[in-house]
XYZ file of C-alpha atoms in Angstrom:
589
model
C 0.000 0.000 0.000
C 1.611 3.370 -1.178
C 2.751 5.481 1.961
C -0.043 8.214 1.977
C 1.484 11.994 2.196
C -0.764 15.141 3.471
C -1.909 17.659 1.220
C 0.440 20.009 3.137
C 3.354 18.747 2.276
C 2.773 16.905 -0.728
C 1.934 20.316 -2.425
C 4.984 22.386 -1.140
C 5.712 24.956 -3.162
C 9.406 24.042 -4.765
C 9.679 27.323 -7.117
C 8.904 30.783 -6.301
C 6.464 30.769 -8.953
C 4.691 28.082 -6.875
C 4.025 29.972 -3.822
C 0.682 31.379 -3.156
C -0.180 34.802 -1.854
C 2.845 36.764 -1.947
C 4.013 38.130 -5.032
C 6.022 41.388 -4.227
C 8.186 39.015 -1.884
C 9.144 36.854 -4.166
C 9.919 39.094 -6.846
C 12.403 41.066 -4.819
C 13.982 38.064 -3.700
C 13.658 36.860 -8.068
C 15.182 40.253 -8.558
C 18.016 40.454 -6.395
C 19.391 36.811 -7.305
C 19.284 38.555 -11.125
C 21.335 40.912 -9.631
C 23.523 39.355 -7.471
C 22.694 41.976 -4.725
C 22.275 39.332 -2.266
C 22.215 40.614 1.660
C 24.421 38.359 4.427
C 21.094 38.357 6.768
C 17.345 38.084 5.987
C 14.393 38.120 8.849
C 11.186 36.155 7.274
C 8.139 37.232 9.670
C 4.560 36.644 9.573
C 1.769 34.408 10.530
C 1.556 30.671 10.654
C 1.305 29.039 7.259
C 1.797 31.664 4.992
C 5.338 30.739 3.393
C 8.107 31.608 5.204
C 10.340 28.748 5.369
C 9.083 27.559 2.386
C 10.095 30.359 0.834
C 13.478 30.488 2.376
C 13.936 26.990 1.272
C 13.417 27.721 -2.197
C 15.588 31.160 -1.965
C 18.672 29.029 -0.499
C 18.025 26.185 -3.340
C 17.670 29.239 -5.979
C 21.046 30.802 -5.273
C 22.910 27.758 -5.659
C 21.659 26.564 -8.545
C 23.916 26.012 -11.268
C 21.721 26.267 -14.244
C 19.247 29.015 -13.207
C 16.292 29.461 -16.108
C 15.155 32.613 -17.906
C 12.550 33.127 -14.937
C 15.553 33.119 -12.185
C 14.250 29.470 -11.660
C 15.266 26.362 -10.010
C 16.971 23.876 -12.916
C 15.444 20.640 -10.685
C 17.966 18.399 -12.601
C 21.410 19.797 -11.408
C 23.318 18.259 -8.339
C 22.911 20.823 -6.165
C 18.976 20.940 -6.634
C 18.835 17.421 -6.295
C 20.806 16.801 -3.391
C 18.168 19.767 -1.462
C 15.425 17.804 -2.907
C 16.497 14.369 -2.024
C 17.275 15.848 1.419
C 20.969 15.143 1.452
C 22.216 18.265 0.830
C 25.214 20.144 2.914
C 24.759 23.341 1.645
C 21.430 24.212 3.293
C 21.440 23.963 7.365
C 18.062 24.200 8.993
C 17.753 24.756 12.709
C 14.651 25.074 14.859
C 15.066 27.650 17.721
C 12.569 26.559 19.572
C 14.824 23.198 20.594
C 18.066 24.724 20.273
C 17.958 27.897 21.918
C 21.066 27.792 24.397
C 24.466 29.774 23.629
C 26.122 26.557 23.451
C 23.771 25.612 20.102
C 24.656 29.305 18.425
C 28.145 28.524 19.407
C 28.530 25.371 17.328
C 26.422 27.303 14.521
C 29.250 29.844 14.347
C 31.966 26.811 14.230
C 29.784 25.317 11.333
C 29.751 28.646 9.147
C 33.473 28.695 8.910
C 33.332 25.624 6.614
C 32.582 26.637 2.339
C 30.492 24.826 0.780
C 30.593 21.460 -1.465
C 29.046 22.458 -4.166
C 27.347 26.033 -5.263
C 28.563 29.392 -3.835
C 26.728 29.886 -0.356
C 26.068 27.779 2.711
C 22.439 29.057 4.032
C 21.551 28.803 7.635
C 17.791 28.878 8.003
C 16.643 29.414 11.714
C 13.174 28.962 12.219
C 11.535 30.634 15.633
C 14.066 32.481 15.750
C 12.128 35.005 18.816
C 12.697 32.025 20.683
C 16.750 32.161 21.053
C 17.479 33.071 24.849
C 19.181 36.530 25.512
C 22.219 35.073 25.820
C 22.244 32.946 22.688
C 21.545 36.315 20.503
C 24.313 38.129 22.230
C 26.013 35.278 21.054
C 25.210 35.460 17.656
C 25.510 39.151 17.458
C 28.997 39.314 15.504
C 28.833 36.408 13.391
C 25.167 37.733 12.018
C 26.751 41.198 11.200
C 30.252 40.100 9.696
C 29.608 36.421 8.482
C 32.150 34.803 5.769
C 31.401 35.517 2.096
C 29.723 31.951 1.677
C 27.334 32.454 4.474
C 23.880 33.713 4.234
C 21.155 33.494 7.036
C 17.768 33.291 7.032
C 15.838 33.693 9.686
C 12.209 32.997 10.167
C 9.799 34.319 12.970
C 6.039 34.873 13.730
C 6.667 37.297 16.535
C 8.747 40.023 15.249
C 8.216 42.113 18.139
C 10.448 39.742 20.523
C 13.608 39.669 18.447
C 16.474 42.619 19.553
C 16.524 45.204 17.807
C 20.023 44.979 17.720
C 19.285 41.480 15.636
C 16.873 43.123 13.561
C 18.774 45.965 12.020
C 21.190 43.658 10.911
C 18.523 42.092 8.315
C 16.604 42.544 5.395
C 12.965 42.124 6.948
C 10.146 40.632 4.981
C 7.072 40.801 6.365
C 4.564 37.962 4.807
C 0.875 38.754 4.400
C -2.328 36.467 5.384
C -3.146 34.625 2.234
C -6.557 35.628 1.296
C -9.682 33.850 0.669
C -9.789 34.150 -3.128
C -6.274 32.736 -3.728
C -6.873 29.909 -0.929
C -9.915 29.124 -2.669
C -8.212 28.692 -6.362
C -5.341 26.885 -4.973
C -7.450 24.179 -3.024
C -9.325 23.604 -6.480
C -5.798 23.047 -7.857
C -5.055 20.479 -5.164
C -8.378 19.073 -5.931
C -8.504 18.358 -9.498
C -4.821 16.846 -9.177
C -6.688 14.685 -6.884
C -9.420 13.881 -8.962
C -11.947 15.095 -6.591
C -14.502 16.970 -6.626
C -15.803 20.149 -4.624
C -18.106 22.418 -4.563
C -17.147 26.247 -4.431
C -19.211 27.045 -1.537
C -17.601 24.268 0.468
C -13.822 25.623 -0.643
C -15.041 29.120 0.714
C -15.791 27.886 4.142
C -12.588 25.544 4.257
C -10.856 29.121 3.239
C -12.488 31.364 5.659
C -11.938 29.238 8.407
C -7.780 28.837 7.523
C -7.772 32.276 8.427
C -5.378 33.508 6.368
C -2.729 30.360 6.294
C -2.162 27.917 3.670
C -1.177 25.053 5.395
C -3.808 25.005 7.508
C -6.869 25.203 4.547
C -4.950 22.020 3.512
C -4.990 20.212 6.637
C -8.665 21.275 6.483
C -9.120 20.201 3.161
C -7.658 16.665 4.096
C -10.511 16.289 7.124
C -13.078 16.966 4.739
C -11.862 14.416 2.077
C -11.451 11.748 4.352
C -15.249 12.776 5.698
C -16.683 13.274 2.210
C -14.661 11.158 -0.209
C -14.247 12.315 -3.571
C -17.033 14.134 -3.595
C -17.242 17.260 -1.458
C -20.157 19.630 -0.748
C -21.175 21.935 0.784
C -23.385 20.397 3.279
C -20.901 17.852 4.022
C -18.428 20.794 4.711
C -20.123 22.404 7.156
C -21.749 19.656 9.064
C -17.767 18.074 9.279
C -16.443 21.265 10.695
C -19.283 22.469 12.911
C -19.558 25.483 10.798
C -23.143 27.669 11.139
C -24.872 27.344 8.066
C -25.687 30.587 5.795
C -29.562 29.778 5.562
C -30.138 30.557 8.926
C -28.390 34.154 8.728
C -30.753 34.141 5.861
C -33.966 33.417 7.540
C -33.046 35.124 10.600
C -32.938 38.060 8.524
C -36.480 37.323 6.978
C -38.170 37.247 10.154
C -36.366 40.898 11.480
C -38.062 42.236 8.351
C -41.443 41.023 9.136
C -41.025 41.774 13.118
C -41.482 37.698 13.461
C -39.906 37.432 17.076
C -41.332 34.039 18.139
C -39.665 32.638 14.568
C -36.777 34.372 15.306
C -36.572 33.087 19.271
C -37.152 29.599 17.907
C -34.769 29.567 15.733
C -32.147 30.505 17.809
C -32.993 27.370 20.028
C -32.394 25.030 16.874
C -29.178 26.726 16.640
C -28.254 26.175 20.320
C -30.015 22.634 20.071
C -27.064 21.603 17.644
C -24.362 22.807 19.769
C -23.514 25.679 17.823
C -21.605 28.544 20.611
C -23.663 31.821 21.175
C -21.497 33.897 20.940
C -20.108 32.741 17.781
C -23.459 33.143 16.583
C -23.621 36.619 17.615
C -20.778 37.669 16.116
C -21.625 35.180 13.035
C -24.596 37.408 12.191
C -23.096 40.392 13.072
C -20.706 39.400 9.866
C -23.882 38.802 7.656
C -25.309 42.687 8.470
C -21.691 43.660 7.410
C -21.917 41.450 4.105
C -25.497 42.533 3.290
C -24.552 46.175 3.905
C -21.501 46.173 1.616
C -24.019 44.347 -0.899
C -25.865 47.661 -1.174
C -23.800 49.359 -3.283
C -21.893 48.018 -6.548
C -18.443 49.511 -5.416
C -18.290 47.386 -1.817
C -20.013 44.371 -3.436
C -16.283 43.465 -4.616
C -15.663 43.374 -0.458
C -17.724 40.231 -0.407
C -15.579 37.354 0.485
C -18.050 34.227 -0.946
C -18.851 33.440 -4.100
C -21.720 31.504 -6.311
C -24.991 31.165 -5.031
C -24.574 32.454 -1.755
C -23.165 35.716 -3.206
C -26.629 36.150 -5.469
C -28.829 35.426 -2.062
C -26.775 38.196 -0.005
C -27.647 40.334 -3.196
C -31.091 39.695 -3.175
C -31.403 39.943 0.333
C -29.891 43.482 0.519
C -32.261 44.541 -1.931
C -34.926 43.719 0.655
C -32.935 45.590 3.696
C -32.860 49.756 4.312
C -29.743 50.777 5.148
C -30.798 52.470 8.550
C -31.755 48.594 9.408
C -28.502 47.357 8.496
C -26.778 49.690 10.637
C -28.815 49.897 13.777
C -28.982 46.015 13.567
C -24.510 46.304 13.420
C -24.865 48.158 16.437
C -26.913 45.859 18.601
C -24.924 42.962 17.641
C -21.542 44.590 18.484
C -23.270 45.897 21.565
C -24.206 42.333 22.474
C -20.833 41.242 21.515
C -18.950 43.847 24.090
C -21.426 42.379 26.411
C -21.262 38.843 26.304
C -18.467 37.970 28.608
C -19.759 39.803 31.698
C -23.336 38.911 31.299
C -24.543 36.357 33.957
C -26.962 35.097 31.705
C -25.376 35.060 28.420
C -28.924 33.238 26.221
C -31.076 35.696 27.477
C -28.893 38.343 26.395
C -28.675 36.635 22.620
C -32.657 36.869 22.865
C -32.787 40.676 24.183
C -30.644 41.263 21.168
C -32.804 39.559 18.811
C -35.523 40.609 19.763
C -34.729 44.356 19.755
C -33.703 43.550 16.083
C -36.815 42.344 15.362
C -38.644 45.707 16.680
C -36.296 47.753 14.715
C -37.525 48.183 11.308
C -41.113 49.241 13.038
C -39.895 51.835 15.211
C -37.548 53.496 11.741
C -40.837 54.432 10.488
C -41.353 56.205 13.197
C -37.919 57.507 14.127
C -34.714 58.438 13.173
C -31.793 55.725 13.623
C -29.945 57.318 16.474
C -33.560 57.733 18.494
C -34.778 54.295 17.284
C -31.098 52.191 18.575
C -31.339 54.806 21.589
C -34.926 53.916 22.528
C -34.154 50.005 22.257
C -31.029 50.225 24.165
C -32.731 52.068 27.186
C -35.847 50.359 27.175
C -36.828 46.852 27.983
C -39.117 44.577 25.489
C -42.390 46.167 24.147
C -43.760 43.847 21.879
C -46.899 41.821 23.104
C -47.685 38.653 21.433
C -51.282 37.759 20.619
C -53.031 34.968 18.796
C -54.123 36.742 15.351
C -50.469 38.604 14.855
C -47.608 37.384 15.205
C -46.417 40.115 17.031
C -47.929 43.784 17.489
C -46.051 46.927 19.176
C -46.410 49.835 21.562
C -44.542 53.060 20.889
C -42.141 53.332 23.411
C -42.315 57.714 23.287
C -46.037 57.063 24.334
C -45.595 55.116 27.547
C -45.787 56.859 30.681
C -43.441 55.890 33.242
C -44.397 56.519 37.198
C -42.532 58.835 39.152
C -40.114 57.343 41.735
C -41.100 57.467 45.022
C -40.131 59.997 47.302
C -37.743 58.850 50.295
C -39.127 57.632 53.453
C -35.945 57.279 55.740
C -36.156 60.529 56.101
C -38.600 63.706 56.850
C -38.986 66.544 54.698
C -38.833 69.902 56.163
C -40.378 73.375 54.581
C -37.308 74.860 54.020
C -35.839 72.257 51.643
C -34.568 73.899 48.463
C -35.817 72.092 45.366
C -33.551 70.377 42.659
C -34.095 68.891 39.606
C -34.660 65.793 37.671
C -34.964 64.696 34.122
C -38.080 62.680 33.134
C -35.981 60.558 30.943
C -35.390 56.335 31.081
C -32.354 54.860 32.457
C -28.797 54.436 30.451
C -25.531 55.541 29.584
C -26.329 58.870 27.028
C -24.005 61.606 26.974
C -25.373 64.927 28.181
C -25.816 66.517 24.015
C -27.331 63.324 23.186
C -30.569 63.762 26.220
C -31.192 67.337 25.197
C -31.018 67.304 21.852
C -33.274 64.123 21.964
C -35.450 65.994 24.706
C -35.674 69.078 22.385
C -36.839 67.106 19.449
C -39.638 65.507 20.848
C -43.015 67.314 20.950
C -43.923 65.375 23.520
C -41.315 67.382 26.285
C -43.161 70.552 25.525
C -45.737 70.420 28.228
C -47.792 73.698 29.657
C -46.879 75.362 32.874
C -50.157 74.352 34.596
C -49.631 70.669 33.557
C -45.989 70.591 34.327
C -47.040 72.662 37.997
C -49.654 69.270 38.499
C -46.811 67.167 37.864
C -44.376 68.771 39.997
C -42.045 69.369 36.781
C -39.995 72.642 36.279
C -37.895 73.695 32.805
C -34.575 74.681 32.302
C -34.581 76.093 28.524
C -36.816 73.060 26.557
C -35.632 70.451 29.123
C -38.269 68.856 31.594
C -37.231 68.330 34.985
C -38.529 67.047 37.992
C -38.370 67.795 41.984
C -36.203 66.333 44.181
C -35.133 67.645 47.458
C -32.333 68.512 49.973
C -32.905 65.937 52.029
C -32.908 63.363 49.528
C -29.375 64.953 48.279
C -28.204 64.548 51.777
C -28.881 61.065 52.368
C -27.513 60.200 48.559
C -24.536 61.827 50.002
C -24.223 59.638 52.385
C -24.954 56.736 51.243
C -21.976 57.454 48.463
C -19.881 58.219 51.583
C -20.173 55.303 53.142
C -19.031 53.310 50.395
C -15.332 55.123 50.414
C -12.666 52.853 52.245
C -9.759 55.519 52.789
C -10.511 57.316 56.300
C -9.251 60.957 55.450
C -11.275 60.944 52.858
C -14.375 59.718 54.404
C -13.826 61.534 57.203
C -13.378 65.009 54.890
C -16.861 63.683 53.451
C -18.628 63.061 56.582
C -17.553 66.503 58.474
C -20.880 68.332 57.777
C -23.573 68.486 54.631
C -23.804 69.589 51.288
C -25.637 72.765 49.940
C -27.915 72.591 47.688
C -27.879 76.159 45.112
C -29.825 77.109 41.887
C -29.081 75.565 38.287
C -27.955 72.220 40.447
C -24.871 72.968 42.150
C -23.563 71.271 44.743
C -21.532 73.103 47.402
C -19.416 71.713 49.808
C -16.434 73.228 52.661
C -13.596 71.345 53.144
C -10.762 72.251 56.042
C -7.721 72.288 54.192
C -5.818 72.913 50.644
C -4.811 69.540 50.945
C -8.351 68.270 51.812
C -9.795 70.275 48.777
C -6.990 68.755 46.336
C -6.639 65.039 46.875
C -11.280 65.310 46.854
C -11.102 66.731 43.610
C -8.638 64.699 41.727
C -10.069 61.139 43.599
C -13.483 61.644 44.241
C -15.031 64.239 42.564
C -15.922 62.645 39.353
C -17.079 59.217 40.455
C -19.279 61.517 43.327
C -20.474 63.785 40.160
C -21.386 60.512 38.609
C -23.037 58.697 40.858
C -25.729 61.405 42.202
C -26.039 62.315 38.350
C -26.934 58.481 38.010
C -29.122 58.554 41.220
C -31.038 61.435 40.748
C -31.081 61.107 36.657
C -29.666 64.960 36.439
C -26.948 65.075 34.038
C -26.593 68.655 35.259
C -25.571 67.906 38.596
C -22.030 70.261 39.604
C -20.077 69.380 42.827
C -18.272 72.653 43.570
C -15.336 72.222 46.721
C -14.030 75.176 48.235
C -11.633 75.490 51.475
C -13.536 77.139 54.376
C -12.314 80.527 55.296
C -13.176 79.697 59.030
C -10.917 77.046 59.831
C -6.872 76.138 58.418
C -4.646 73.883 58.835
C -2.914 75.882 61.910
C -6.162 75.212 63.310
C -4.146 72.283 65.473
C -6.241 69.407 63.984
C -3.906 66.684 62.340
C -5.934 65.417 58.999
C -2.839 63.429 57.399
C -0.665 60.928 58.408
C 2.279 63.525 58.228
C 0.507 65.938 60.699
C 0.035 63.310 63.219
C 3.398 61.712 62.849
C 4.643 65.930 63.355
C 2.343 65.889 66.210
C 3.580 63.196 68.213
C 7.014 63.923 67.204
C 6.648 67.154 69.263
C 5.509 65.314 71.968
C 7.760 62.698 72.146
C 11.454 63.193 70.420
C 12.409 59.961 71.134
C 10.721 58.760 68.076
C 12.289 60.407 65.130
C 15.331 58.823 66.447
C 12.976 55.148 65.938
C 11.901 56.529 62.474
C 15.356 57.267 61.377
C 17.232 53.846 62.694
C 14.418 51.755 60.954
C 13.869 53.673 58.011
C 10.123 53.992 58.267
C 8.205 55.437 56.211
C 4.214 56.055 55.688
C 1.723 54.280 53.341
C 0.016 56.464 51.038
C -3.957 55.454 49.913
């Protein structure tokens, strides 16, 4: 039984010509063997599989051929290229850093690079993972790789540049190799394929390509799993039930059923995808990629973007036909959002739903507002779709649902004198100030009369609604934030009396020192700002420190650690004598 030999290395490139995917590297090194402007050091880098000792293979077998073509070819038939093809040859040296990384390895390289060679004009020392070399080893090398002997020429191979010296690295000629892309993965697998007499269908070659990621040897390996799985016949189907690969007609119908605003199709389909084991959060980001494919799909200068080819490529056309742009984008936005989300979410299904669901109610609520108020209206609310038995699914508008006010605080009691602040009537989430007004200006609804806004207990700063909230309420927020702070001084400087409460929503507060007033405002203030702006739903919300004319520092109470330690020392000498002989020192929050 012949020995069987994978597709990987049975199909190694053996001619510059050969290899796939990077063309201006291999015509620089075609050109300067032309030339004969050939440099003593070369650094190969790029990802796995994409050609790099391959190629430096073929560069070291090129310069030593003796009867070079018109093409600045390998011969094949002269000793020297069939000694590096039959493996015997003592020209070409290879050595793997990763196993031979000790000075005592570069030291016997250097020995071995004194010696000419046999036959040809160069000895070529290919070192693969080269980042891998210990410091020591490429101190080591250091003088040999800058002044080798004329016959000596290194190559040296690496898919992470960044931890080579850059003492190493300005001694080469650096190449850096490219990901292969899909198209040329896909022709060369039908290459392999015919030679093989087998038979595959373009679709499946795309998805063998997409998921090599760039590297040729691995859309081999692929390629091999698949033939052993399919035989000589390989589809599409076969494909992606072999490598656990999401199939494109559920993108599709997905799709279909955000269009129509189907959410129980959508929800169930989503189960038959988890129901075959497929990850979520591939998914997520899986259909996330088909809202990027269908959008580039809208326009005939991006449809050339579109990384698949025969029949699928004339659905995602058809399908984009179907789509509005505004759709396509506000749906790219909830799936990234999702995405960003995933990995601290506690319930990471439900959150896949949310998002699918909100997609769903998306092309309803663009007819009735703009993209930036329809994604901001889904991201703050909750669901508002209710199911009945004659639709499949009907909607509320979410601008015409009134929410109740929150209830005022009961811990504590209200007096007459309270000065009143405000709040916005606006729904919970993260919105930058511009983004609330401007949405609050633009909606009709904000503009309510004085004697309904009085009934309501709502005031107006320019077209903005706000609502009451009082002093007290301030003071026990303030509080409550307080208690929550785990260095002392600061808590302490926080807990020394209460805030004022003055027009337009500024918050004043005395502190007793400088040094009070400066280590508050570059720790605390913004996460304080934050947090009552959050509570209170007042984006307008100012905290405004200031040091008390009343009271100093030479008022004779210690606040710091340094002003207690001065303190004591007055009282007792005897310790700065401690401090010094120890060398102590104090611990800084």
């Amino acid at each position: 039984m012949e020995n069987y030999i994978v597709s990987a290395r049975k199909y190694r490139p053996d001619t510059f010509g050969s290899v796939v995917g990077q063309p201006s590297i291999t015509s620089t090194l075609k050109n300067a063997i032309r030339s004969n402007h050939l440099a003593h050091a070369y650094l190969f880098c790029g990802p796995r599989g994409v050609g790099k000792t391959t190629s430096a293979r073929i560069f070291a077998k090129t310069i030593n051929c003796l009867n070079l073509d018109d093409h600045t070819e390998p011969c094949n038939r002269c000793e020297s290229c069939l000694s590096f093809s039959e493996n015997r040859s003592y020209n070409i040296h290879e050595l793997d850093a990763a196993s031979n990384n000790s000075v005592d390895d570069i030291r016997s390289l250097v020995d071995k690079v004194r010696i000419p060679p046999q036959i040809g004009k160069y000895s070529v020392y290919i070192i693969d993972e080269v980042h891998m070399l210990s410091q020591a080893a490429f101190n080591a090398f250091l003088k040999t790789l800058e002044e080798p002997p004329g016959h000596a020429i290194f190559i040296l191979a690496t898919t992470e540049k960044h931890k080579i010296l850059p003492t190493i690295l300005s001694r080469c000629q650096i190449y850096d190799f490219n990901r292969i892309t899909i198209p040329d993965i896909e022709k060369h697998l039908l290459e392999v394929a015919q030679k093989e007499h087998i038979f595959a269908e373009p679709e499946a070659l795309n998805v063998i390509a997409q998921k090599a990621d760039g590297a040729m040897r691995d859309a081999l390996s692929i390629f091999d799993q698949v033939v052993s799985f399919c035989g000589a016949n390989v589809t599409y189907k076969d494909t992606i039930a072999n490598l656990n690969v999401l199939d494109y007609d559920y993108y599709f119908k997905l799709t279909d059923c955000f269009q129509t605003g189907d959410i129980p199709g959508t929800l169930m389909i989503f189960s038959e995808i988890l129901d075959k084991g497929f990850n979520a959060h591939h998914f997520i980001m899986g259909l996330g990629q088909h809202f990027r494919d269908l959008l580039i799909c809208k326009d005939a200068v991006t449809v050339q973007l579109l990384e698949v080819g025969g029949e699928i490529r004339e659905r995602y056309k058809k399908q984009a036909a179907h789509c509005s742009v505004n759709f396509l984008i506000g749906a790219l936005q909830l799936t990234a959002d999702c995405d960003i989300q995933y990995k601290s979410s506690s319930n990471k299904r439900f959150l896949v739903e949310l998002t699918l669901v909100r997609i769903d109610q998306l092309e309803e609520l663009l007819k009735k507002k703009t993209i930036d108020d329809a994604i901001a209206t889904l991201s703050l609310l909750p669901i508002f779709a209710k199911m009945d038995t004659d639709k499949k699914v009907g909607y509320s508008d979410p601008a015409s649902l009134d929410f109740p006010n929150p209830p005022r605080s009961t811990l504590v009691n209200s007096s007459v004198n309270e000065r009143p602040v405000a709040r916005k009537i606006i729904n919970r989430g993260a919105f930058s100030t511009p983004s609330i007004l401007d949405a609050l200006k633009d909606d009709p609804k904000s503009e309510k009369t004085d004697r309904v806004a009085q009934e309501e207990g709502v005031q107006y700063s320019g077209k903005v609604a706000v609502k009451i909230f009082t002093e007290t309420e301030l003071i026990e927020a303030w509080r409550s934030f307080v208690n929550t702070i785990d260095a002392p001084q600061l808590k302490s400087a926080l807990s020394a009396r209460e805030p004022s409460l003055n027009n337009h929503w500024k918050i004043g507060y005395e502190l007793d020192t400088e040094l009070q007033f400066n280590r508050l405002t570059l720790d605390l203030k913004p996460k304080l700002q934050s947090y009552l702006r959050h509570r209170f739903e007042n984006e307008a919300i100012e905290i405004h420190f200031k040091v008390s004319e009343g009271t100093s520092i030479q008022s004779g109470i210690p606040y710091t650690d340094e002003e207690r330690w001065n303190l004591l020392v007055t009282k007792y000498p005897a310790l700065a004598t401690l401090k010094s002989k120890f060398g102590l020192d104090f611990e800084h929050y």
